[in-house]
Tab-separated table of C-alpha atoms in Angstrom:
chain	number	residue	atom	x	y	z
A	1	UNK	CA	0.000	0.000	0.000
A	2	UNK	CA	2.785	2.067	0.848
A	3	UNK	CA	5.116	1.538	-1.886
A	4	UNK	CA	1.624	2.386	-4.119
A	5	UNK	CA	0.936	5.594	-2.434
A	6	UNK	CA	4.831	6.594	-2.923
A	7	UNK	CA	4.215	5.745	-7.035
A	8	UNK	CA	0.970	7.457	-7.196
A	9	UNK	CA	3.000	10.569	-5.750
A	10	UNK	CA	5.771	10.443	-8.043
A	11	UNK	CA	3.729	9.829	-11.034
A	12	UNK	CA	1.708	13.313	-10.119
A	13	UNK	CA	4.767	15.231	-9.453
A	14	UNK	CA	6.570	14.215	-12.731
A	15	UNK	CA	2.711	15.194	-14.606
A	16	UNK	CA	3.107	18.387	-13.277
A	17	UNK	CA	6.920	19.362	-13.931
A	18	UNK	CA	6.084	17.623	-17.494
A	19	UNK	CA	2.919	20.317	-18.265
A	20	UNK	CA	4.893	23.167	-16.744
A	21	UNK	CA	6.169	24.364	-20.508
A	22	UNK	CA	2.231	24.360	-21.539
A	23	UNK	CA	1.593	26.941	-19.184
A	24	UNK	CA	4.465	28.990	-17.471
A	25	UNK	CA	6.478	31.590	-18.881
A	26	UNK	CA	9.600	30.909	-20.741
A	27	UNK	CA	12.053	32.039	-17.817
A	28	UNK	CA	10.241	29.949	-15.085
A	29	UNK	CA	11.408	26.947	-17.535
A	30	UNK	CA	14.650	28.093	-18.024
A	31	UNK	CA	15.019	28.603	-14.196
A	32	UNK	CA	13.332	24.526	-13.484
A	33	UNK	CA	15.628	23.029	-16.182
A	34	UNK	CA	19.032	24.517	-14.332
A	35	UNK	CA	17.529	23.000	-11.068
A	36	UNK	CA	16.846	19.405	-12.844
A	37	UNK	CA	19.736	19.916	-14.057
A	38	UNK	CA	21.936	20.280	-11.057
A	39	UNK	CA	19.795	17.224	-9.399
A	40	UNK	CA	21.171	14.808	-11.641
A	41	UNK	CA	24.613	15.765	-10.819
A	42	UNK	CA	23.774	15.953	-7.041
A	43	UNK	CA	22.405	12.490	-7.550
A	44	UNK	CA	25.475	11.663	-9.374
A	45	UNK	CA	27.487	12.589	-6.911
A	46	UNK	CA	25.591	11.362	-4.085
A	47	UNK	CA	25.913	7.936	-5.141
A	48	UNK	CA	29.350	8.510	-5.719
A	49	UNK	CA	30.119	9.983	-2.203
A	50	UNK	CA	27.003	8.990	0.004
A	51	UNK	CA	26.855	5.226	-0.911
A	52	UNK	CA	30.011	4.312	-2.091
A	53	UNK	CA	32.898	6.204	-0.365
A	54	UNK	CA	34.192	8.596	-2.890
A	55	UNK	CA	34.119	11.947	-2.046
A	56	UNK	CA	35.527	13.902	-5.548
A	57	UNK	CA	35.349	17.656	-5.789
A	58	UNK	CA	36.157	16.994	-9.614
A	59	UNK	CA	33.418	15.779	-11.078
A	60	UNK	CA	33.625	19.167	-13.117
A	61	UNK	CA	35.716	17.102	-15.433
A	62	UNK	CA	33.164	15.174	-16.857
A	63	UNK	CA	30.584	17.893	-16.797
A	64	UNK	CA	33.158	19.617	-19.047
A	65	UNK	CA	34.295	16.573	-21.267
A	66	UNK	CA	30.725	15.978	-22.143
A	67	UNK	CA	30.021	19.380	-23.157
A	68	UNK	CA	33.173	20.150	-24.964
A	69	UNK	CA	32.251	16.299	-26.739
A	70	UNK	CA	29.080	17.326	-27.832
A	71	UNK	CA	30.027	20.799	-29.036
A	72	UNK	CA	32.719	18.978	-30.946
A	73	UNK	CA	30.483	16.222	-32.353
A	74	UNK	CA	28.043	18.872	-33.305
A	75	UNK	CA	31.171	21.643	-34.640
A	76	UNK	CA	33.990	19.360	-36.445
A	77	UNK	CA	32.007	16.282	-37.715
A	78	UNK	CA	28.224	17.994	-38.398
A	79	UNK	CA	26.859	15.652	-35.556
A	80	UNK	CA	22.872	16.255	-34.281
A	81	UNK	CA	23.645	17.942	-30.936
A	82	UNK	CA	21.094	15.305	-29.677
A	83	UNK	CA	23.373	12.421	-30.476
A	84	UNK	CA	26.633	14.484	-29.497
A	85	UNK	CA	25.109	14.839	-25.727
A	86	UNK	CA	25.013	10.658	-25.972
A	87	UNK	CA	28.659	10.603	-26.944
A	88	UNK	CA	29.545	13.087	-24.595
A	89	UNK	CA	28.448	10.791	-21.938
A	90	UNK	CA	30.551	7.793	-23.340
A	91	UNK	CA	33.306	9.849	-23.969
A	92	UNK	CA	33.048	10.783	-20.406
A	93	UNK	CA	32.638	7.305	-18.954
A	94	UNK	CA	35.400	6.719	-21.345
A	95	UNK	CA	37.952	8.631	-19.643
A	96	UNK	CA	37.085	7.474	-16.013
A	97	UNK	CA	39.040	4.416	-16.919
A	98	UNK	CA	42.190	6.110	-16.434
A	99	UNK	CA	41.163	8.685	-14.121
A	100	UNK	CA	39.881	5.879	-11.670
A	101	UNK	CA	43.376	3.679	-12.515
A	102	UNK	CA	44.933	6.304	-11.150
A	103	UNK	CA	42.690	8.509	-8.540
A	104	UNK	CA	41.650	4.851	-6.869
A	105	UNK	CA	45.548	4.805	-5.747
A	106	UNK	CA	44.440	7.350	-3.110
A	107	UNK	CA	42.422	7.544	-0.210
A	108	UNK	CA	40.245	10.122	2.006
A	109	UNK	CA	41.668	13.715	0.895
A	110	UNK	CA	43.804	12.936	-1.551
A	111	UNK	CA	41.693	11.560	-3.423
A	112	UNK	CA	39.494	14.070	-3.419
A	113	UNK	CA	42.584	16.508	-4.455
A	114	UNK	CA	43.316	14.311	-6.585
A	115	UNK	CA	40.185	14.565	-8.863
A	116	UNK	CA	40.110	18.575	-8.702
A	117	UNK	CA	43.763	18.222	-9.804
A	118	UNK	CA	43.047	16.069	-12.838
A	119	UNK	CA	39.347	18.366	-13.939
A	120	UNK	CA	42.471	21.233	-13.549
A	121	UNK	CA	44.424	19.550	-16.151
A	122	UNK	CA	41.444	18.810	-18.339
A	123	UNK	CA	40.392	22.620	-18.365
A	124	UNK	CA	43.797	24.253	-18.963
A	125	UNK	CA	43.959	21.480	-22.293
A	126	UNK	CA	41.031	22.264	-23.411
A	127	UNK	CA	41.878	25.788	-23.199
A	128	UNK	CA	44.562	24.777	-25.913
A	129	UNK	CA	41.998	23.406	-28.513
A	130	UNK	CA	41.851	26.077	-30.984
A	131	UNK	CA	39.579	24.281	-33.159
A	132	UNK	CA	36.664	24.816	-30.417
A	133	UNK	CA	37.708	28.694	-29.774
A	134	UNK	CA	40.766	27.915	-27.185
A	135	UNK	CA	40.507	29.901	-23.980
A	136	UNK	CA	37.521	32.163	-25.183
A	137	UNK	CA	35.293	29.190	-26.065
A	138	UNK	CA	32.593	28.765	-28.980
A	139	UNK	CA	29.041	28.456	-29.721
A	140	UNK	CA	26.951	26.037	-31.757
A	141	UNK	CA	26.478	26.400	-35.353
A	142	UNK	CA	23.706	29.148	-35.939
A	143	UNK	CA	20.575	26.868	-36.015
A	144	UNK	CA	22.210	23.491	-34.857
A	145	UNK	CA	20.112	23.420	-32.247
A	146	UNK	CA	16.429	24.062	-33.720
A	147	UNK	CA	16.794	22.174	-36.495
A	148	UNK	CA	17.552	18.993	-33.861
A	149	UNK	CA	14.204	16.225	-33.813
A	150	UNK	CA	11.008	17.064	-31.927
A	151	UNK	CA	11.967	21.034	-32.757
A	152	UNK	CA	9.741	21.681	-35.562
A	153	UNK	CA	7.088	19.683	-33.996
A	154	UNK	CA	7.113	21.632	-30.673
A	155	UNK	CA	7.067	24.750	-33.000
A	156	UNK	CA	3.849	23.653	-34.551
A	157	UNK	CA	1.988	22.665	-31.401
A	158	UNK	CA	2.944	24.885	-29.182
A	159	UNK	CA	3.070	27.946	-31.591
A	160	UNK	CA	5.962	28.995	-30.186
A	161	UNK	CA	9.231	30.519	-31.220
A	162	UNK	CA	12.507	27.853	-32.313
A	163	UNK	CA	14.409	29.371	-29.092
A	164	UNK	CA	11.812	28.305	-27.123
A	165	UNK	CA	10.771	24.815	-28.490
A	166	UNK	CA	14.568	24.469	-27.804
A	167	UNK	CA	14.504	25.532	-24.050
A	168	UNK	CA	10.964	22.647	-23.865
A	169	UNK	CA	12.748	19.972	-25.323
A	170	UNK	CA	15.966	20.451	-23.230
A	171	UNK	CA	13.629	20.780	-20.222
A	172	UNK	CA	12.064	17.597	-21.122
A	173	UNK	CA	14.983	15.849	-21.235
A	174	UNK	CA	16.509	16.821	-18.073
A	175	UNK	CA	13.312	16.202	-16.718
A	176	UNK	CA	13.811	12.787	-18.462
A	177	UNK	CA	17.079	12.042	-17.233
A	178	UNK	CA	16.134	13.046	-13.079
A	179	UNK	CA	13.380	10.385	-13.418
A	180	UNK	CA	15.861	7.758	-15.032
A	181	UNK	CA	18.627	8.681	-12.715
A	182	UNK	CA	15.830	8.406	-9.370
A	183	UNK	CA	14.423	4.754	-10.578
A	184	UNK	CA	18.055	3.607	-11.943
A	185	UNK	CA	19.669	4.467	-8.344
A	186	UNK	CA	16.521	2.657	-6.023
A	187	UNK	CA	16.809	-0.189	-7.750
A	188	UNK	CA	20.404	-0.230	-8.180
A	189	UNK	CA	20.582	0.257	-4.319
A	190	UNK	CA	18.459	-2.042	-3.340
A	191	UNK	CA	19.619	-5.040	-5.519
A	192	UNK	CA	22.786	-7.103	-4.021
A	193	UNK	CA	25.231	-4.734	-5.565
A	194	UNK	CA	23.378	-2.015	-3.934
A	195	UNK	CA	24.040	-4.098	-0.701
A	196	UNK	CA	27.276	-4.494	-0.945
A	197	UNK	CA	28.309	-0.936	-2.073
A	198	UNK	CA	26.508	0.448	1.004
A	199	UNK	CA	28.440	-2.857	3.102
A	200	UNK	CA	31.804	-1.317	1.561
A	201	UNK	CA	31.135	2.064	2.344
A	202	UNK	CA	30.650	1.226	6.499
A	203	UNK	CA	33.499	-1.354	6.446
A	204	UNK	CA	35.431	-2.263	3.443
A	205	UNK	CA	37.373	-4.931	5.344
A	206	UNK	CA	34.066	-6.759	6.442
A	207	UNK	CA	32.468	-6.238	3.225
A	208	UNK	CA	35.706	-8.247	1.573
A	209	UNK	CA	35.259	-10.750	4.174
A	210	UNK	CA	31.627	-11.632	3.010
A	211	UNK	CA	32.849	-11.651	-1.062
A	212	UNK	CA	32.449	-7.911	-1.791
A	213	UNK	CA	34.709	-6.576	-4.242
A	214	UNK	CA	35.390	-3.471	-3.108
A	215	UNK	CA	37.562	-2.172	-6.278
A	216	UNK	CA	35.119	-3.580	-8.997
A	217	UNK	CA	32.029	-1.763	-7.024
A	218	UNK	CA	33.674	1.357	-7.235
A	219	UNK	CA	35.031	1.371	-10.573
A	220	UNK	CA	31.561	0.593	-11.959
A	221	UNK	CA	29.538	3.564	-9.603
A	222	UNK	CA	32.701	5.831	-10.989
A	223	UNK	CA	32.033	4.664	-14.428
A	224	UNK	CA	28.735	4.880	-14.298
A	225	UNK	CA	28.100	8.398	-12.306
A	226	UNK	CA	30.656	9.769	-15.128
A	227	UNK	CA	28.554	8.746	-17.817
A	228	UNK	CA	25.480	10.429	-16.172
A	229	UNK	CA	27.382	13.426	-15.270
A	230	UNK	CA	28.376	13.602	-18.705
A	231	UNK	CA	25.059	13.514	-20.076
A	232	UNK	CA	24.112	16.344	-18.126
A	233	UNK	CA	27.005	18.759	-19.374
A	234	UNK	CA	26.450	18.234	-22.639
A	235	UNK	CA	22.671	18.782	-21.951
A	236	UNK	CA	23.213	21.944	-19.829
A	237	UNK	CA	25.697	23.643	-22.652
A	238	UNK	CA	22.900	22.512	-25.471
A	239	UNK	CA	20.318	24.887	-23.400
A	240	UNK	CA	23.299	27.954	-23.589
A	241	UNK	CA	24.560	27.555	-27.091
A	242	UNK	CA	27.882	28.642	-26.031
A	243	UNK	CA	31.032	26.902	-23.997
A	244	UNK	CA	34.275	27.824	-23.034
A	245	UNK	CA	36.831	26.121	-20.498
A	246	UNK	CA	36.191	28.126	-17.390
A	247	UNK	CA	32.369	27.819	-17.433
A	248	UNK	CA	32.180	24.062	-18.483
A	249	UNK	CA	34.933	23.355	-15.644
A	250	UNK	CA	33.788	25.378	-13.504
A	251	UNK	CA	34.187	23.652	-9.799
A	252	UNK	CA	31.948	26.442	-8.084
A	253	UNK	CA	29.082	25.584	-10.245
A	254	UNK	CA	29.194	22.289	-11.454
A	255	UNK	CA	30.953	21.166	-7.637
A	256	UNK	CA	30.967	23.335	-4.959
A	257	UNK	CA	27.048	23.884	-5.304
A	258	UNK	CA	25.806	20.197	-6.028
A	259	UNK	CA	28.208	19.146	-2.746
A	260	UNK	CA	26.310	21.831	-1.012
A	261	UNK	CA	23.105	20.206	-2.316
A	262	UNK	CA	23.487	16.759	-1.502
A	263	UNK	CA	24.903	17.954	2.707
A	264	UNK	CA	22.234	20.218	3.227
A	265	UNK	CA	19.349	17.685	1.699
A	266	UNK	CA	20.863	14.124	3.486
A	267	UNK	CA	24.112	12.692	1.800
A	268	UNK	CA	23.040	8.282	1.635
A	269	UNK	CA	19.736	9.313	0.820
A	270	UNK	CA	17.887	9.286	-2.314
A	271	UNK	CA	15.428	12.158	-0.979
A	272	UNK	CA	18.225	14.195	0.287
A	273	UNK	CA	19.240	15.791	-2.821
A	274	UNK	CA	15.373	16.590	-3.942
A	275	UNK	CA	15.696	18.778	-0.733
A	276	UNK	CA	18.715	19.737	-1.466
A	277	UNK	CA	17.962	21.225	-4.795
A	278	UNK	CA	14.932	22.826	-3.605
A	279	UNK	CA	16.532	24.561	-0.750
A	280	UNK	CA	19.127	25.958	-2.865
A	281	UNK	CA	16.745	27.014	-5.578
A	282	UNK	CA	14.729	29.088	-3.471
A	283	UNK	CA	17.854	30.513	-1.381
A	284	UNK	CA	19.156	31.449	-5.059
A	285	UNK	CA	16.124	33.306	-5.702
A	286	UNK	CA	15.794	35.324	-2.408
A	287	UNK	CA	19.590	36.074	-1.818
A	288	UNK	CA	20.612	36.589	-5.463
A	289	UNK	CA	21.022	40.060	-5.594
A	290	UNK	CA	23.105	40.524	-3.224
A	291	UNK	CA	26.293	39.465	-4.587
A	292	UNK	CA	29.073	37.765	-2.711
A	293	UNK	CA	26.519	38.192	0.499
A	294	UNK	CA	24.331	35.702	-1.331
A	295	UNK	CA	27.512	32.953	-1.294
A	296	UNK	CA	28.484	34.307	2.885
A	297	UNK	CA	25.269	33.148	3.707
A	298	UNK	CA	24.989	29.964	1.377
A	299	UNK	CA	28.224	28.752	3.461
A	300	UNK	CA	26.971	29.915	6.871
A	301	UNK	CA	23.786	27.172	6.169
A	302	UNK	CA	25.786	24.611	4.976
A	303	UNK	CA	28.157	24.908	7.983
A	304	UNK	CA	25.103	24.870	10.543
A	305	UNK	CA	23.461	22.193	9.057
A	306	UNK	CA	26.939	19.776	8.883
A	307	UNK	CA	27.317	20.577	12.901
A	308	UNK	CA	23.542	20.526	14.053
A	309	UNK	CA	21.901	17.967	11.741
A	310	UNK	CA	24.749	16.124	10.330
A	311	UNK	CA	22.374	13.248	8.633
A	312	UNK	CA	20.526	16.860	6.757
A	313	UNK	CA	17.343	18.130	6.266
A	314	UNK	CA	15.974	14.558	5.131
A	315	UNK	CA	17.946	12.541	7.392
A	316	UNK	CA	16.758	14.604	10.248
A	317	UNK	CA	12.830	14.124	9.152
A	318	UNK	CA	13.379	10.224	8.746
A	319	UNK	CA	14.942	10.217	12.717
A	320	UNK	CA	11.828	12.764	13.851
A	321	UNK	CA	9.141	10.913	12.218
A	322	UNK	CA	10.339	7.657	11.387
A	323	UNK	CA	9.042	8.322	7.592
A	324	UNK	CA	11.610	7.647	4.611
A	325	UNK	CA	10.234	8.214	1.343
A	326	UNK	CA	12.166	5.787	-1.111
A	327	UNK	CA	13.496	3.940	1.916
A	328	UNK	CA	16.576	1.678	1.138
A	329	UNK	CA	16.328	-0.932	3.786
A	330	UNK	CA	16.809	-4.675	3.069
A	331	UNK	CA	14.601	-6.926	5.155
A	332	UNK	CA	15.945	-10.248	6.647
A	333	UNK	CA	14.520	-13.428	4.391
A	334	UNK	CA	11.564	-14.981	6.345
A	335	UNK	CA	11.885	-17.756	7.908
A	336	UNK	CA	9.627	-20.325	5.911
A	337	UNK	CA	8.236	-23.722	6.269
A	338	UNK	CA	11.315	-25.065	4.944
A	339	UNK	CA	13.523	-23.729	8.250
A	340	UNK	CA	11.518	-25.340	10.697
A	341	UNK	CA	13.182	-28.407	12.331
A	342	UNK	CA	11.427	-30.859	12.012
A	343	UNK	CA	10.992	-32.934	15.611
């Protein structure tokens, strides 16, 4: 009954994001597909961090691979931007390969330095590819993106303008890829993979001692999260039309903010980010305008929240009430029949 309820919800929700281009004013979509946007990579990164261990403050890399792959698809070879954002993510997952084999040498902090220090490398060579504008960047061919599929259609139903059928479809397909990313991640987590990722991440040494692989777990979450990350920069620099190395690598935006995200909303949880995301949205809209105050203050919460609610917003709800929404737990196996000794 429960688990229907919790699909009934969802289903409504998603409904009413989906209709929200029908209806609400051009910016207001603009505005929603930067927040789905950012979800995915707080969801990326919370499985990356919150459920298996790896706490990287440079998953700006693939954000920026994934754009500058698409841009290039789209640029050198006269690629559909659509199909550029899909090898943007494989080109992203791609490159993990060597950026785990050597990142996954190193442990707590360095690690983590040590992904910033390899998105650094990534930015200052792309800053060297002249073909795609060097350090001042590029834009998409004049009309790349309207003339993509579903475009023209959008145009015709909607009666709307080709900017804007472009700004629907990219919503759609963030929207698209948060509801993937949310069902792929729940059942990922709760198969026995998802088990024994979230048995590696509490001890790594017990979790070997019950036939966890600890190194194959991880390298298929990095793999995997890089690929979705990837997606999602290519997607996000679609929307703009324009890239250049500082913006798609940027570690404020595309780092800083989604880590911010996932501690304030409940890092291990799949609600947390949700929370997250809609925290930060509407602290973004009140505090805006007031410059460097708006980033003071942004800190000031984060800080607060890591020393009085250190599980987050979510995680303190679910030890209040008792209530998880998408709850993760694995129940023993009943004892059947079949166990009974017979006397």
């Amino acid at each position: 009954m429960r688990n229907a309820f919790e699909l009934l919800f969802s289903a409504v929700i998603i409904v009413i994001l989906a209709i929200i281009p029908l209806f609400g004013m051009r910016a207001l979509v603009q505005d929603l597909f930067m927040v789905l946007c950012l979800l995915v990579l707080a969801l990326n990164w919370n499985m990356l961090a919150g459920f298996a261990g790896l706490v990287s403050v440079g998953q700006q890399l693939f954000v920026g691979v994934g754009a500058y792959s698409m841009f290039a698809a789209a640029i050198l070879w006269g690629i559909d931007p659509l199909t550029g954002i899909l090898i943007g993510g494989l080109v992203a997952m791609a490159l993990s390969v060597p950026v785990a084999f050597f990142t996954f040498r190193l442990y707590g902090a360095y690690f983590a330095i040590g992904t910033w220090a390899v998105a650094e490398i990534a930015r200052l060579s792309f800053s060297q590819w002249r073909a795609l504008g060097g350090g001042t960047g590029t834009a998409l061919p004049r009309g790349a993106a309207r003339e993509m599929p579903g475009v023209q259609a959008l145009r015709d139903l909607l009666d709307i303008s080709g900017a804007a059928a472009v700004d629907v479809l990219t919503y759609w397909l963030a929207l698209g890829l948060v509801v993937i990313m949310l069902a792929a991640s729940w059942l990922f987590l709760r198969s026995r993979m998802g088990l024994g990722l979230q048995a590696m991440r509490d001890n790594t040494v017990a979790a070997r001692s019950v036939g966890v692989d600890p190194l194959r777990l991880k390298a298929l979450v990095f793999m995997l999260t890089a690929f979705g990350t990837g997606l999602c920069g290519g997607l996000i620099f679609l929307q703009t039309g324009r890239i250049a190395p500082d913006a798609a690598f940027s570690v404020i935006d595309w780092t800083a903010f989604v880590i911010f995200i996932v501690v304030i909303g409940g890092i291990g949880t799949l609600p947390g980010p949700i929370i997250g995301v809609l925290v930060f949205y509407g602290l973004q809209r009140l505090l805006s305008d007031y410059g460097t105050v708006y980033l003071i203050i942004l800190g000031i919460i984060g800080i607060a929240i890591m020393l009085f609610e250190r599980r987050g917003l979510w995680g303190g709800v679910v030890q209040k009430t008792g209530f998880d929404f998408l709850p993760l737990e694995h129940l023993p196996p009943k004892t059947g029949p079949r166990n009974r000794k017979i006397k």
